Short mmCIF file of C-alpha atoms in Angstrom, two decimals:
data_model
loop_
_atom_site.label_atom_id
_atom_site.label_comp_id
_atom_site.label_asym_id
_atom_site.label_seq_id
_atom_site.Cartn_x
_atom_site.Cartn_y
_atom_site.Cartn_z
CA MET A 234 113.44 100.40 115.27
CA VAL A 235 116.42 98.12 115.74
CA PRO A 236 118.52 97.54 111.88
CA LEU A 237 119.30 93.89 111.11
CA THR A 238 123.07 93.32 112.70
CA LYS A 239 125.90 92.29 110.22
CA LYS A 240 125.15 89.19 111.35
CA GLU A 241 121.74 88.72 110.11
CA ARG A 242 122.46 90.37 107.18
CA ALA A 243 125.26 88.12 106.42
CA ARG A 244 123.09 85.09 107.40
CA ARG A 245 120.43 85.94 104.50
CA LEU A 246 123.33 86.31 102.22
CA LEU A 247 124.40 83.20 102.76
CA ARG A 248 121.46 81.56 102.46
CA THR A 249 120.47 82.97 99.31
CA LEU A 250 123.75 82.09 98.30
CA GLY A 251 123.19 78.69 99.55
CA LEU A 252 120.22 77.66 97.40
CA ILE A 253 122.20 79.40 94.03
CA ILE A 254 124.88 76.51 94.94
CA LEU A 255 122.67 74.10 95.42
CA VAL A 256 121.00 74.51 92.26
CA LEU A 257 124.49 74.99 90.47
CA ALA A 258 125.61 71.53 92.20
CA GLY A 259 122.74 69.99 90.58
CA ASN A 260 123.07 70.69 87.32
CA ALA A 261 126.41 70.11 87.30
CA LEU A 262 125.60 66.42 87.67
CA LEU A 263 123.09 66.21 86.13
CA SER A 264 124.73 67.59 82.96
CA ARG A 265 127.33 65.32 83.93
CA PHE A 266 125.32 62.46 83.73
CA THR A 267 123.10 63.11 80.23
CA ARG A 268 126.02 65.26 78.86
CA LYS A 269 123.96 68.22 78.06
CA PRO A 270 123.53 71.70 79.21
CA THR A 271 120.70 72.43 80.97
CA VAL A 272 118.57 75.51 80.81
CA ASP A 273 118.47 75.60 84.84
CA ALA A 274 122.01 76.23 84.94
CA VAL A 275 121.10 79.62 83.42
CA LYS A 276 118.41 80.30 85.79
CA ALA A 277 120.43 79.06 88.68
CA GLN A 278 122.10 83.05 89.39
CA GLN A 279 118.29 84.83 89.48
CA LYS A 280 116.47 84.30 92.26
CA VAL A 281 113.88 81.26 93.18
CA ASP A 282 110.72 81.87 91.23
CA ALA A 283 109.08 80.85 94.12
CA LEU A 284 105.28 82.43 93.38
CA SER A 285 102.47 81.77 91.07
CA GLU A 286 101.36 84.23 89.47
CA ALA A 287 98.12 84.42 91.35
CA GLU A 288 100.44 84.98 94.34
CA VAL A 289 102.50 87.74 92.62
CA GLU A 290 99.03 89.29 92.52
CA ARG A 291 98.06 89.60 95.51
CA LEU A 292 100.95 90.68 96.57
CA ARG A 293 100.59 93.80 94.16
CA ASP A 294 97.19 94.00 95.72
CA THR A 295 98.18 94.29 99.21
CA ASN A 296 101.16 96.66 98.57
CA ARG A 297 99.92 99.06 100.70
CA GLU A 298 98.64 96.82 103.17
CA PRO A 299 100.69 95.48 105.15
CA ARG A 300 99.09 93.43 107.53
CA GLU A 301 97.05 91.49 104.52
CA ARG A 302 100.60 91.37 102.89
CA VAL A 303 102.05 89.43 106.09
CA MET A 304 98.72 87.57 105.93
CA ALA A 305 99.22 86.88 102.76
CA PHE A 306 102.69 85.70 103.09
CA VAL A 307 101.65 83.60 105.88
CA ASP A 308 99.11 82.06 103.72
CA PHE A 309 101.95 80.95 100.46
CA LEU A 310 104.29 79.38 103.61
CA ASN A 311 101.05 77.66 104.74
CA LYS A 312 100.41 76.01 101.68
CA ARG A 313 104.58 75.16 100.92
CA ALA A 314 103.82 73.35 104.21
CA ASP A 315 100.92 71.76 103.20
CA THR A 316 102.72 70.46 100.39
CA ILE A 317 105.62 69.06 101.85
CA GLN A 318 103.56 67.46 104.53
CA ASP A 319 101.58 65.87 101.95
CA LEU A 320 104.73 64.71 99.72
CA THR A 321 106.12 63.49 103.55
CA VAL A 322 102.76 61.33 103.97
CA LYS A 323 101.44 59.73 101.39
CA PRO A 324 102.94 56.81 99.43
CA ARG A 325 106.14 57.17 97.94
CA ARG A 326 105.59 58.17 94.26
CA PRO A 327 108.76 58.83 92.07
CA GLY A 328 110.48 62.54 92.22
CA ARG A 329 109.01 62.95 95.72
CA GLU A 330 112.51 64.05 97.02
CA ASP A 331 112.61 66.35 94.08
CA ASP A 332 109.37 68.01 94.78
CA ILE A 333 110.15 67.97 98.74
CA HIS A 334 113.36 69.77 97.17
CA ASP A 335 111.76 72.50 95.03
CA ALA A 336 109.08 72.85 97.78
CA LEU A 337 111.80 73.62 100.88
CA GLU A 338 113.45 76.26 98.06
CA GLN A 339 109.90 77.95 97.51
CA PHE A 340 109.38 78.26 101.29
CA VAL A 341 112.87 80.19 101.81
CA SER A 342 112.67 82.08 99.37
CA ILE A 343 109.15 83.10 100.26
CA ALA A 344 109.51 83.21 104.04
CA ASP A 345 113.12 85.61 102.57
CA ASP A 346 111.03 87.70 101.00
CA LEU A 347 108.67 88.07 103.97
CA ALA A 348 111.42 88.86 106.17
CA ASP A 349 112.60 91.88 103.93
CA ASN A 350 108.98 93.42 104.41
CA LEU A 351 108.70 92.90 108.02
CA ASP A 352 111.75 95.08 108.03
CA GLU A 353 110.71 97.91 106.15
CA TYR A 354 107.42 97.61 108.57
CA SER A 355 109.55 97.76 111.61
CA THR A 356 111.93 100.80 110.24
CA ARG A 357 108.97 103.04 108.88
CA HIS A 358 106.72 101.78 111.54
CA HIS A 359 103.89 99.94 109.74
CA ASP A 360 101.16 98.96 111.87
CA VAL A 361 101.05 94.68 111.68
CA ARG A 362 100.05 94.11 115.37
CA LYS A 363 97.19 91.96 114.35
CA ALA A 364 99.68 89.84 112.13
CA LEU A 365 102.26 89.05 113.91
CA PRO A 366 100.75 87.21 116.77
CA LYS A 367 99.20 85.00 113.59
CA LEU A 368 102.46 84.89 112.09
CA LEU A 369 104.35 83.49 115.26
CA LYS A 370 101.46 80.74 115.71
CA GLU A 371 102.62 79.29 112.40
CA LEU A 372 106.26 79.02 112.58
CA ASP A 373 105.86 76.12 114.86
CA ARG A 374 103.76 73.80 112.39
CA TRP A 375 106.40 75.31 109.73
CA ALA A 376 109.39 73.94 111.98
CA THR A 377 107.92 70.32 112.52
CA THR A 378 106.54 70.26 108.68
CA VAL A 379 109.93 71.29 107.36
CA LYS A 380 111.50 68.42 109.63
CA SER A 381 109.05 65.66 108.94
CA PRO A 382 110.81 64.27 105.72
CA PRO A 383 113.07 61.37 105.99
CA GLU A 384 116.79 62.82 105.73
CA ASP A 385 117.70 62.25 102.43
CA GLU A 386 120.79 64.53 100.44
CA ARG A 387 118.86 65.73 97.89
CA TYR A 388 116.80 68.11 100.09
CA ASN A 389 118.78 68.31 103.48
CA VAL A 390 120.60 71.33 102.75
CA SER A 391 117.37 73.25 101.61
CA ARG A 392 115.77 71.81 104.66
CA LYS A 393 118.48 73.46 106.89
CA LEU A 394 117.77 76.53 105.21
CA ALA A 395 114.06 76.57 105.86
CA LEU A 396 114.82 76.02 109.68
CA GLU A 397 117.40 78.75 109.99
CA ALA A 398 114.62 81.09 107.70
CA ILE A 399 111.84 80.00 110.36
CA ARG A 400 114.14 80.93 113.29
CA ASP A 401 114.70 84.08 111.95
CA LEU A 402 111.23 85.05 111.48
CA ARG A 403 110.49 83.89 114.85
CA GLU A 404 113.30 86.64 116.05
CA ASP A 405 112.29 89.21 113.91
CA ALA A 406 108.05 88.90 114.69
CA THR A 407 109.15 88.88 119.14
CA ARG A 408 111.30 91.81 118.48
CA MET A 409 108.73 93.61 116.20
CA ILE A 410 106.06 92.88 118.69
CA GLU A 411 107.94 94.89 121.76
CA GLU A 412 108.84 97.06 119.18
CA GLN A 413 105.48 98.14 117.44
CA LYS A 414 103.70 97.99 121.25
CA THR A 415 106.12 100.61 122.69
CA TRP A 416 105.78 102.39 119.28
CA PHE A 417 101.84 102.41 119.27
CA ALA A 418 101.06 103.13 122.72
CA ALA A 419 103.42 106.86 122.16
CA HIS A 420 101.91 107.09 118.64
CA PRO A 421 98.31 105.99 118.31
CA PRO A 422 97.39 104.93 114.81
CA GLN A 423 95.15 108.14 113.07
CA LYS A 424 91.55 107.24 112.64
CA ASP A 425 88.91 107.87 109.83
CA ALA A 426 85.57 108.72 110.88
CA GLU A 427 84.53 105.79 111.46
CA GLY A 428 86.65 104.62 113.66
CA ARG A 429 89.23 102.37 111.33
CA PRO A 430 92.95 103.06 112.11
CA VAL A 431 93.92 105.17 108.26
CA GLU A 432 97.96 103.62 107.18
CA GLU A 433 100.21 106.87 106.14
#
């Protein structure tokens, strides 16, 4: 296992800080024009709440099943990418740019959570070999979708962070495919009486 470099950790930290600064800046502008304090200013210091209750429950259900958990994250990211695509191609409606901004922020938060899970699975040698190629297959589509909305200052920073998150996921998944191939060639997974792999 190759641990995260200082540069990779710094990049993830900067992306998270970028989201917080983005929310704070938006709230500062909003409160300046409305002259009212906003509740979001308080929440900006917390992590972006990107998952629905059903999605959180799905992650709980797959907590001990790394392959299924990775695929759950892929499904969540697909859903956010589909939302961005719909907002981009359908007729423009009021608030579209804010909705794109929110979907991009959720995408970044989910992608970072997935990257954290991949780091843990890599360290502990959990078998996610079947999930990694499926993840890699989606990355190009996500990148194309994230690039598709027209330029707009309300979400350009969030788009940049989303593209960085996609790049990081590609690097992590590509590295892990090779690591897992080597590891499991030398350490074949245990199987139960019916020949199914047993997670340790």
